Coordinates of C-alpha atoms and ligand atoms in Angstrom, one line a residue:
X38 CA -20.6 44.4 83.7
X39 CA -21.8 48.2 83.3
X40 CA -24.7 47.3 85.1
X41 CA -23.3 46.3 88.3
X42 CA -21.4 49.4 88.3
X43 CA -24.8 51.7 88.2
X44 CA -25.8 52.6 91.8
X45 CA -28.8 51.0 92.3
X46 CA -30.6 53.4 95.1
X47 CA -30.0 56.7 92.6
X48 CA -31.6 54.3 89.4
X49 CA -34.5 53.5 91.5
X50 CA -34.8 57.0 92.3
X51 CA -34.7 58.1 88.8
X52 CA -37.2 55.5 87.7
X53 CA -39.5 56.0 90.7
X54 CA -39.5 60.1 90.1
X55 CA -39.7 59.1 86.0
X56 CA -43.0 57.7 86.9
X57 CA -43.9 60.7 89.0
X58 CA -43.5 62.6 86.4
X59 CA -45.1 60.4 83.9
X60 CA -47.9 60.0 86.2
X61 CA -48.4 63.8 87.2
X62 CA -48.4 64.7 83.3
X63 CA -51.5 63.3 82.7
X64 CA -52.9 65.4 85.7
X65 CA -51.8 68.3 83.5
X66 CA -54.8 68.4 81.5
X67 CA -56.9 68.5 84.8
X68 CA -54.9 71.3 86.0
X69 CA -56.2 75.3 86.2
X70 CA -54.4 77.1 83.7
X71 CA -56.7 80.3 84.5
X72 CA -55.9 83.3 85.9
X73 CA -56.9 84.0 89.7
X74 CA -60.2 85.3 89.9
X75 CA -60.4 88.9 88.8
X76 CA -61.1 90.5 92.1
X77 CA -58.8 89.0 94.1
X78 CA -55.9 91.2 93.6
X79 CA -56.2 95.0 94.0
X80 CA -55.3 96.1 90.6
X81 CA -58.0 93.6 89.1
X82 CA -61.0 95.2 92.2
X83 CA -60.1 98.2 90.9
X84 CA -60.2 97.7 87.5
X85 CA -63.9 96.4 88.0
X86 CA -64.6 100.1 89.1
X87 CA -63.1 101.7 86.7
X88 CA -59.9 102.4 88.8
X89 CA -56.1 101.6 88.4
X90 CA -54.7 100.9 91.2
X91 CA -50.9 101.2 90.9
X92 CA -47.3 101.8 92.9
X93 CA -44.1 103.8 93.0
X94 CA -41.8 101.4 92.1
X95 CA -38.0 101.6 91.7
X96 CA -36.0 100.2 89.0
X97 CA -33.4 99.1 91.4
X98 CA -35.8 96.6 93.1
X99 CA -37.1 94.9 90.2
X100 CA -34.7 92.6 89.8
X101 CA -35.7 91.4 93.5
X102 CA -38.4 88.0 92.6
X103 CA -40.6 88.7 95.4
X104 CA -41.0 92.5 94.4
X105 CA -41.6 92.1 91.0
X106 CA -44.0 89.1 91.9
X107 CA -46.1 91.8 94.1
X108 CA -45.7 94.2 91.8
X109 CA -47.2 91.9 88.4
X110 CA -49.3 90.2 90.7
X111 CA -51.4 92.7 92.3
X112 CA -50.7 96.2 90.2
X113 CA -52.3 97.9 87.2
X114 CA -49.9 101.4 87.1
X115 CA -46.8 102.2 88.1
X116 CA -45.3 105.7 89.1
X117 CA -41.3 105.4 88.9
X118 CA -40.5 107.0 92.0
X119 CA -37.4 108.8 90.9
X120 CA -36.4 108.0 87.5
X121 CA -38.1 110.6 85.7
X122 CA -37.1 113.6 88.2
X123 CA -35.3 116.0 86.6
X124 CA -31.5 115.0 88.0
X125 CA -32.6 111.8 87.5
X126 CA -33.1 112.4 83.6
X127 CA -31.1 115.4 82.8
X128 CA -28.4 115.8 85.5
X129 CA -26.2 117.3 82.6
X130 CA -28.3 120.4 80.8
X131 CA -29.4 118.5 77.1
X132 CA -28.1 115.8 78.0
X133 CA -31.1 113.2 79.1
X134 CA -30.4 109.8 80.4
X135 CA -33.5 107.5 80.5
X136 CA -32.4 104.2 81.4
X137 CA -33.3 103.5 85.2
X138 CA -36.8 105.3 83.8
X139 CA -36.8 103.0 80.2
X140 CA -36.7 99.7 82.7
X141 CA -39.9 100.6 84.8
X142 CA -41.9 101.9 81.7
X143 CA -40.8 98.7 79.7
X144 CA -41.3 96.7 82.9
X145 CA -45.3 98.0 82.9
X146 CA -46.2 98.4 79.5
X147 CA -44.9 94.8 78.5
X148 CA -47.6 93.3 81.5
X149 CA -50.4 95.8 80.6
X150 CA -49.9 98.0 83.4
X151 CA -50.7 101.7 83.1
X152 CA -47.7 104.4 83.5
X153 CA -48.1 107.5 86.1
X154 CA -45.0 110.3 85.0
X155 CA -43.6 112.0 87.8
X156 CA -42.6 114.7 87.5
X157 CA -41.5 117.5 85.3
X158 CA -41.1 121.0 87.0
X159 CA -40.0 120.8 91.1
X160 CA -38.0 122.6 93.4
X161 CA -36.8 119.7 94.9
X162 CA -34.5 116.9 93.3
X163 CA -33.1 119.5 90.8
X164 CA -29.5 120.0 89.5
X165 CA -27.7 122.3 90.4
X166 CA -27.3 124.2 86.7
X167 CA -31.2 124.8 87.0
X168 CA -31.2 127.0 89.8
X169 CA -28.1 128.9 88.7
X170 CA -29.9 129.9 85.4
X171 CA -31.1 133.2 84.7
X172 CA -34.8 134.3 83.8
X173 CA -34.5 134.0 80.5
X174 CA -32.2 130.7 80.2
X175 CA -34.3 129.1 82.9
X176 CA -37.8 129.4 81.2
X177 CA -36.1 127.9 77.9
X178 CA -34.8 125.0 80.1
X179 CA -37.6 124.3 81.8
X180 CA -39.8 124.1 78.3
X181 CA -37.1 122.1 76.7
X182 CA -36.9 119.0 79.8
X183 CA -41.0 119.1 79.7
X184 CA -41.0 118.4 75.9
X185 CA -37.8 116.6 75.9
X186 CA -39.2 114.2 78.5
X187 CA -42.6 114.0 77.2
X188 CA -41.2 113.6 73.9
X189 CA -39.4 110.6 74.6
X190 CA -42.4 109.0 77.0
X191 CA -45.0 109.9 74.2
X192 CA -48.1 107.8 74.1
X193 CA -46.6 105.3 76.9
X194 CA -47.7 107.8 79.9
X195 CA -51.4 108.5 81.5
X196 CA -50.9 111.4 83.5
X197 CA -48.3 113.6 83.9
X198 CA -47.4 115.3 86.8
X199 CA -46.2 118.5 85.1
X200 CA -45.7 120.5 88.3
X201 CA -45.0 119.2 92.1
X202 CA -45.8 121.0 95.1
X203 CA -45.5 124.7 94.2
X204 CA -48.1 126.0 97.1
X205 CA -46.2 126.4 100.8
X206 CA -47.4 125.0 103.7
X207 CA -49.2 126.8 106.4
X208 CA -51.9 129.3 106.2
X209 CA -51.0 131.8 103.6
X210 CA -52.0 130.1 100.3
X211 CA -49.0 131.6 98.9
X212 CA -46.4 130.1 96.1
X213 CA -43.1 128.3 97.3
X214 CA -40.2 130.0 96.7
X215 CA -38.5 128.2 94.1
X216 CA -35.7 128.7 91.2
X217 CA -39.2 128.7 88.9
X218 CA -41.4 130.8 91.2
X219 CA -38.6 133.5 92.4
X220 CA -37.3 133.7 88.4
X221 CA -40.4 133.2 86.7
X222 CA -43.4 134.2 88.9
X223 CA -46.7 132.9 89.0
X224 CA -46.7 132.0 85.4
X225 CA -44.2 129.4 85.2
X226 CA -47.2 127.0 85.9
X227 CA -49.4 128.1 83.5
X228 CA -46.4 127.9 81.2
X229 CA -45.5 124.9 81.8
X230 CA -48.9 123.3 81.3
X231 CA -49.0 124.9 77.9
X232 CA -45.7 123.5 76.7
X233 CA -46.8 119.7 78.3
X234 CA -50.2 119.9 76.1
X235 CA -47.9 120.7 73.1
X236 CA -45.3 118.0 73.8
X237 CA -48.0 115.1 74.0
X238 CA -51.6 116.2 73.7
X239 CA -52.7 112.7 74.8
X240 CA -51.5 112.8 78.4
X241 CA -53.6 114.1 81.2
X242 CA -51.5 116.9 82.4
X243 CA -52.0 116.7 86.6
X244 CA -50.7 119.4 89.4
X245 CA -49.6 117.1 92.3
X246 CA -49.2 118.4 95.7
X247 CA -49.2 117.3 99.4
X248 CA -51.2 118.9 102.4
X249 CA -53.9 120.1 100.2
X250 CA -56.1 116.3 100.7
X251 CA -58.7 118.7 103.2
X252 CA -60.0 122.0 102.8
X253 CA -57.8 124.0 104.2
X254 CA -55.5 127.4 103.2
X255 CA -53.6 125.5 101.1
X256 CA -56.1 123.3 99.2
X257 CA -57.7 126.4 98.8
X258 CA -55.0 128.2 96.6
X259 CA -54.4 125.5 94.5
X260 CA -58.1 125.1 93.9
X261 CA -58.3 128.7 93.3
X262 CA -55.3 128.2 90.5
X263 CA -57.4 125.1 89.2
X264 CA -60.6 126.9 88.4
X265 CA -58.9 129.9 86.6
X266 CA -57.1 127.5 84.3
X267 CA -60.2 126.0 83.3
X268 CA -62.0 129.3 83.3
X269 CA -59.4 130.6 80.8
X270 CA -58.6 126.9 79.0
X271 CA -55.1 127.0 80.4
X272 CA -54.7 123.0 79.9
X273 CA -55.0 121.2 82.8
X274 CA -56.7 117.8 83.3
X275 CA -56.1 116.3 86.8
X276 CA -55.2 117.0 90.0
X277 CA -53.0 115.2 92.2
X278 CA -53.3 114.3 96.0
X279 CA -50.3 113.0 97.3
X280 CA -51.5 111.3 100.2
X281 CA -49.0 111.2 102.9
X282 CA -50.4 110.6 106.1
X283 CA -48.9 110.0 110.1
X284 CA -50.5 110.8 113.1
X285 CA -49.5 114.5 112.8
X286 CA -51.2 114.8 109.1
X287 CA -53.6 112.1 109.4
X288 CA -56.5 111.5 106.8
X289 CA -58.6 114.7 107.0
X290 CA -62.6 114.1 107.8
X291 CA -63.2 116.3 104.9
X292 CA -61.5 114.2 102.1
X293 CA -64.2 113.2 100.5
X294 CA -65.6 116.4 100.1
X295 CA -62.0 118.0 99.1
X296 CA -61.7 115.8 95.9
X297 CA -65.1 116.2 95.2
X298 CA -64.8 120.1 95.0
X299 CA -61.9 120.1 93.0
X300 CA -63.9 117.1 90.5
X301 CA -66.5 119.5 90.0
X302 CA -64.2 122.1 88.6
X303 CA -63.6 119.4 85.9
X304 CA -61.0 117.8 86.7
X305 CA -59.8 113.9 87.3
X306 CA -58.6 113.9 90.8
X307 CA -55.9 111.6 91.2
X308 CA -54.4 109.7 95.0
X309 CA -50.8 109.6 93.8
X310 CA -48.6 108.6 96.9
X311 CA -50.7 107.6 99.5
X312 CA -49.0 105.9 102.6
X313 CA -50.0 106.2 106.2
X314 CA -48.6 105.2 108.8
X315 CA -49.4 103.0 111.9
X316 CA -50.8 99.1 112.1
X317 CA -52.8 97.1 112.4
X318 CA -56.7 98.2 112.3
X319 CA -55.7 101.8 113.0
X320 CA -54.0 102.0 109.6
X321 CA -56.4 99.2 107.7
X322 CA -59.6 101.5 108.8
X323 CA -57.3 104.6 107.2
X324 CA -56.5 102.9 104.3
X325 CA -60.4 101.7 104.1
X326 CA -61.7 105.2 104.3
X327 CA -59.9 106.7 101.9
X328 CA -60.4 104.2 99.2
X329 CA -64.2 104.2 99.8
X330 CA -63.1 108.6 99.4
X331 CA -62.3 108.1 96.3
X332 CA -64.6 105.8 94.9
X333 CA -67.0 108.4 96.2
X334 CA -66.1 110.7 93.7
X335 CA -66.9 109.6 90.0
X336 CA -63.4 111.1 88.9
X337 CA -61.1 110.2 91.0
X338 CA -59.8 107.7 88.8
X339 CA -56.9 105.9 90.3
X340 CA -54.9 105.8 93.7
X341 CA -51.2 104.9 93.8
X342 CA -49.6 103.6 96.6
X343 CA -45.9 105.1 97.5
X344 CA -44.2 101.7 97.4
X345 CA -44.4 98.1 97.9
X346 CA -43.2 96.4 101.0
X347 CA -42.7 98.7 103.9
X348 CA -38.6 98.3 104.0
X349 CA -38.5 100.1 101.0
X350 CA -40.5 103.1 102.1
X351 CA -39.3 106.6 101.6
X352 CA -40.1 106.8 105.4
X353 CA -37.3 104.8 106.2
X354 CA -38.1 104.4 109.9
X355 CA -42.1 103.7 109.4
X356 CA -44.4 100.9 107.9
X357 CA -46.7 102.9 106.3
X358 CA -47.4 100.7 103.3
X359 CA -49.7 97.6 102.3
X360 CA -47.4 94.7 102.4
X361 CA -44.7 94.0 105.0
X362 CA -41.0 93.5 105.0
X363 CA -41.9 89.6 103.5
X364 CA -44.1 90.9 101.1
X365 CA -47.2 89.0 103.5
X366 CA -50.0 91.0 103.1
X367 CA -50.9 93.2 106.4
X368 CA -54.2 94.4 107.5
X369 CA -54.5 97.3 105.6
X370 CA -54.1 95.6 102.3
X371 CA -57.1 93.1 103.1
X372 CA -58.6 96.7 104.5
X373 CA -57.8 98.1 100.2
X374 CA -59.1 94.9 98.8
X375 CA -62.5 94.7 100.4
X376 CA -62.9 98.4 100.0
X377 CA -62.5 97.7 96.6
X378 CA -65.2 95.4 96.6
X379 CA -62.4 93.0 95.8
X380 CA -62.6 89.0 97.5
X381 CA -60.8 88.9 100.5
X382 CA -60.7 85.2 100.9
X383 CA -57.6 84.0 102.1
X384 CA -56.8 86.3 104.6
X385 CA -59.6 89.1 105.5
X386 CA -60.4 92.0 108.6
X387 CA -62.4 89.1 109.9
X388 CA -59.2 87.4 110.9
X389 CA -56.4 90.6 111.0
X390 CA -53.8 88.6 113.0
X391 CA -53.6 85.7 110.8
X392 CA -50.0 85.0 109.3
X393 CA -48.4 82.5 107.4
X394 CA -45.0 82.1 105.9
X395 CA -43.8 79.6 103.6
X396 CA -40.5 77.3 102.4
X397 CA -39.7 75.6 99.7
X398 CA -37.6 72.4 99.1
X399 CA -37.2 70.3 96.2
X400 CA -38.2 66.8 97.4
X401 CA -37.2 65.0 94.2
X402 CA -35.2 65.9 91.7
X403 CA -34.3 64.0 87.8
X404 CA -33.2 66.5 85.7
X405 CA -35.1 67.0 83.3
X406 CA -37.7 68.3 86.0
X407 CA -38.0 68.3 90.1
X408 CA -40.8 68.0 92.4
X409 CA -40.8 70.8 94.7
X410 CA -42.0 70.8 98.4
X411 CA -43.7 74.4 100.1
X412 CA -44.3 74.1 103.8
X413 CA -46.6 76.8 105.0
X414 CA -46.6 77.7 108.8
X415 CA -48.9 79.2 110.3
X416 CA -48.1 82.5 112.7
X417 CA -49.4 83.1 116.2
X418 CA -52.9 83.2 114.6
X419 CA -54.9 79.9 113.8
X420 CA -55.7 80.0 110.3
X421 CA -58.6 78.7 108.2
X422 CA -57.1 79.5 104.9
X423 CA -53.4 80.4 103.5
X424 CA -52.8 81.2 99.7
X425 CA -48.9 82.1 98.3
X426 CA -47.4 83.1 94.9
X427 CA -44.5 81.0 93.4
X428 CA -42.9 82.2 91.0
X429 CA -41.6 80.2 88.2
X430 CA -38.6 81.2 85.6
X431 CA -39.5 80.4 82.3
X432 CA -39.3 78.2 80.0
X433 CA -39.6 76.5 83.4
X434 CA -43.1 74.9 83.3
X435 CA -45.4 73.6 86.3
X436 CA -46.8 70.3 85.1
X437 CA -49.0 69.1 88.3
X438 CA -50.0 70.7 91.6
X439 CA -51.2 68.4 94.8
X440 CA -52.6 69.4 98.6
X441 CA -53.2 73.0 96.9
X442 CA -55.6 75.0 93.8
X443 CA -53.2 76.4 91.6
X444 CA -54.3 79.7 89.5
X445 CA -51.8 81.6 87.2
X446 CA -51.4 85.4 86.3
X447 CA -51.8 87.0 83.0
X448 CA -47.9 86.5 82.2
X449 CA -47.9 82.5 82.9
X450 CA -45.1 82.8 85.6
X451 CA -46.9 83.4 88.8
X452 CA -48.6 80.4 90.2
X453 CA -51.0 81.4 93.2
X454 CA -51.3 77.9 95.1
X455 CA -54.3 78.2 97.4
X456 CA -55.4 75.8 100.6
X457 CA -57.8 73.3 99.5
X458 CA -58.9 70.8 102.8
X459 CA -55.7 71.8 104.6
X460 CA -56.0 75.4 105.3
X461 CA -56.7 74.9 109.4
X462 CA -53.7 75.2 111.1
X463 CA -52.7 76.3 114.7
X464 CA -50.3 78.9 115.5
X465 CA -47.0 77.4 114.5
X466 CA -47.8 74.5 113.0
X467 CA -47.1 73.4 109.5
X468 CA -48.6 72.1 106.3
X469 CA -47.5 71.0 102.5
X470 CA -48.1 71.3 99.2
X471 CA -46.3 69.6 95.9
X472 CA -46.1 70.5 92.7
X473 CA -44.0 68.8 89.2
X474 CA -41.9 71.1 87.4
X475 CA -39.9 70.5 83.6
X476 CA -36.5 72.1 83.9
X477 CA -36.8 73.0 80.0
X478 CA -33.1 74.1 80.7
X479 CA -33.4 76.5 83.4
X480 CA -32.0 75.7 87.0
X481 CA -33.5 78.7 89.0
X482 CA -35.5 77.4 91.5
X483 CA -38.8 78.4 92.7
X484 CA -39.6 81.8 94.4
X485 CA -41.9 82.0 97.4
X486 CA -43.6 85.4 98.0
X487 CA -46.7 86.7 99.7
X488 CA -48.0 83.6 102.3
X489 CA -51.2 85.3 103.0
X490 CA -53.4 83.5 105.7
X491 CA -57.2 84.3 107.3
Ligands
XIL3 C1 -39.4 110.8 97.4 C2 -38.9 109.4 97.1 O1 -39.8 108.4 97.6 C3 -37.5 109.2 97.8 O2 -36.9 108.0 97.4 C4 -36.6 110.4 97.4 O3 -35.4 110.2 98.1 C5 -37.3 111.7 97.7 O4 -38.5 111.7 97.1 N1 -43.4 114.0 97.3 C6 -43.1 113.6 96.0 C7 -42.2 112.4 95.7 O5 -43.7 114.2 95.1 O6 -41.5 112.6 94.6 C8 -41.3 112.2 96.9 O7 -40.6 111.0 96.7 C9 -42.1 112.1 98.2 C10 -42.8 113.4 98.5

C-alpha cells in the first residue's frame, strides 16, 4: 500500500506545521504592517528637523545584507565614497566609467534617499594624465569632467562638492599646491564653480574641506574665498565641513559659532564626513555635541557620516563610526538619535553598556514556507529592552510574528521585531522570538542585523 510506505513522523510534521501555518495566517490580519515609528531611526529624527542624515557608502559593500539593512534602514542620503572621484570616473581622459557610481545612486534614489556628489576638482585621487597636462589642456579637462560628470548625474544629485580641500594646513591660509592651483592659480575655483552652475543649475554647488570645523587660519581663508564669491555672485551655495575628528583634531569648542559665520555669509553649511574617534561616552558626548552644532544653525542642513560599521572605516585601525563591526548600534549612535530628538527606546545613554546579539534557526520547515526561530542574548549588560532588523528576500513574505512587535520599513523587506514582555534579560542569558514565512519560491533565508539592547 502507498500509504504504509509514507514515513509517518515527516507526514505528521507536515500536517502539524500545515496547521501552523493555517493557524498563524489568520494572525496576519492582526499583524503591523506599518513602518517603525518615524523617529526611531536617524534618517527619519532628522527628517523631522528638516535634516538628512546620510553615509559614505561603497558600492562594493552593498551587496553585504547587514550593510544594506543599516544603510535602508536608518539613512536618508548617501555620499559614494569613491565612485565619483575623478580616477574613479575618468581614469582614461573622455573616457568616463560610471558603474560602481550608477549602483549607489540607483541604490538611493530607488528607496528615496537623497544623493551627496563627491567630488569634482581634487589634488588627491587623480590620474596621472591630469597632472601631466599643461595650462591650457588642463583648464579644458577640468571643465569637461565637471560637466561631463554633472551631466550624467543631472537632477539625481543635492550638492555637489565641486572642489575638495584646496586651503593647506597650518597657519598661513594659503592655497595647496596642486596640478590646478600651480597651473591655474587662484582662479581655477572660481572657474570651476562657474562651469558646475552651467552643467546643472539645480545642484547646490558646495566647497568641502577638512580642519576648517573652528575658527582658525585656515577656516579663515576659505571663509574669506566664500564671502567674495557671494560679494561678486561667483555661484557658490554651500560649504562643506568634513568632520574628521581624533584626539589630536578633536571637535573644536567653537563649532557652533564656525558654521554659523560661514551660514551668515549665505550659505548652507553642510557636515559631510564626520567620524571621531574613541568609545564609549567619550565619543557618544562628541557625536552629541556636534549634532546639537548643527541643529544650532538654521542652515546647516544635513550631516553625513563617513561610513557605516566601523570595519569599513577609512581609518582602518580606529572605530570612529556609529555602528560596530556587527552593525549593533554603539553609544554614540543612541548619543545621534537622541540628539536628534529621535526615540531612543531600545537601547539609550541611560543604559550605554547594554548589548545584545541575535541567531536565527528555522525551527520548522514545509516548503512552501518555514517558521523561523531568533534567539537574542543578552551581553555583559542586563537588558530591559532588545529590538533587531530581519531582513527578508522578496517575494518572501512574513505571515505571523510571536514573543516580539514586528514593524516594517518603507521598502517591505526589513522587519524590526521588538521585545514585548520579554525584553529583561541578564548578562548572557537568552530569549526567542517566532515568526511564519511563505517561501513564494525563494530559499534565502533570513538576515539578522543590528540586535540593539537598553
Ligand atoms: C577617503 C576614502 O574614505 C578612502 O576609502 C580612500 O582610500 C581615500 O579617500 N577627505 C575626503 C574623502 O574628501 O574623499 C576621503 O575619503 C577622506 C578625506
Amino acid at each position: 500500500m502507498i500509504s504504509r510506505s509514507l514515513p509517518v513522523r515527516p507526514l505528521r510534521a507536515a500536517l502539524s506545521a500545515a496547521a501552523t501555518a493555517l493557524l498563524t495566517l489568520t494572525a496576519l490580519a492582526a499583524l503591523p504592517q506599518t513602518p517603525a515609528h518615524a523617529a526611531d531611526t536617524l534618517g527619519a529624527a532628522a527628517a523631522e528637523k528638516g535634516r538628512y542624515f546620510g553615509a559614505a557608502v561603497a558600492a562594493s559593500h552593498l551587496g553585504e545584507a547587514q550593510y544594506a539593512a543599516t544603510l535602508n534602514t536608518e539613512f536618508n542620503s548617501v555620499t559614494p565614497e569613491n565612485e565619483m572621484k575623478w580616477d574613479a570616473v575618468e581614469r582614461t581622459r573622455d573616457s568616463f566609467t560610471f558603474g560602481a557610481a550608477d549602483q549607489i545612486v540607483n541604490h538611493a534614489l530607488g528607496r528615496g534617499m537623497k544623493v551627496r556628489g563627491h567630488t569634482l576638482v581634487w589634488h588627491s585621487q587623480l590620474p596621472g594624465w591630469v597632472a601631466g597636462l599643461g595650462a591650457t589642456e588642463l583648464r579644458s579637462a577640468m571643465n569637461h569632467h565637471i560637466t561631463q560628470v554633472m551631466t550624467h548625474y543631472k537632477g539625481k544629485i543635492h550638492s555637489w562638492d565641486v572642489v575638495n580641500e584646496a586651503f593647506q594646513d597650518g597657519g598661513s591660509g594659503a592655497r595647496r599646491s596642486s596640478p590646478f592651483q600651480d597651473k591655474l592659480g587662484d582662479g581655477f575655483i572660481e572657474e570651476a564653480f562657474r562651469t558646475a552652475r552651467a552643467a546643472d543649475p539645480d545642484a547646490k554647488l558646495c566647497y568641502n574641506d577638512y580642519n576648517t570645523d573652528g575658527v582658525n587660519a585656515k577656516s579663515n581663508a576659505v571663509y574669506a574665498m566664500v564671502r567674495d564669491f557671494k560679494a561678486r555672485g561667483v555661484p557658490i551655495d554651500c560649504v562643506g565641513f568634513q568632520s574628521h575628528f581624533n584626539s589630536a583634531s578633536p571637535v573644536p569648542s567653537d563649532y557652533r559659532a564656525n558654521l554659523q559665520r560661514f551660514a551668515d555669509l549665505g550659505v548652507e553649511v553642510q557636515i559631510t564626513e564626520l567620524d571621531i574617534e574613541g568609545s564609549g561616552t567619550a565619543q557618544a558626548t562628541n557625536y552629541g555635541n556636534v549634532v546639537r552644532a548643527c541643529l544650532a544653525v538654521t542652515r546647516c542642513t544635513g550631516i553625513t557620516v563617513w561610513g557605516i560599521p566601523d570595519k569599513y572605516s577609512w581609518r582602518a585601525s580606529g572605530t570612529p563610526l556609529l555602528f560596530d563591526d556587527n552593525y549593533n548600534k554603539k553609544p554614540a549612535y543612541h548619543a545621534v538619535l537622541s540628539a536628534l530628538g529621535g526615540s531612543t527606546d531600545p537601547g539609550g545613554p541611560g543604559n550605554p553598556g547594554a548589548t545584545c546579539t541575535a541567531t536565527y534557526t528555522t525551527a520548522e520547515d514545509w516548503g512552501s514556507g518555514y517558521n523561523g526561530k531568533v534567539t537574542i542574548t543578552a551581553g555583559s549588560s542586563p537588558i530591559s529592552a532588545w529590538s533587531v532588523n530581519v531582513t527578508m528576500t522578496p517575494p518572501q513574505k512574513v505571515v505571523a510574528v510571536w514573543n516580539g512587535a514586528a514593524g516594517w520599513d518603507t521598502s517591505g523587506n526589513v522587519m524590526t521585531v521588538r521585545s514585548t514582555h520579554n525584553g529583561t534579560l541578564q548578562p548572557g542569558t537568552s530569549t526567542t522570538f517566532g515568526f511564519t514565512a511563505q517561501r513564494n519560491g525563494t530559499s534565502t533565508p533570513p538576515q539578522l542585523s543590528a540586535c540593539t539592547a537598553s
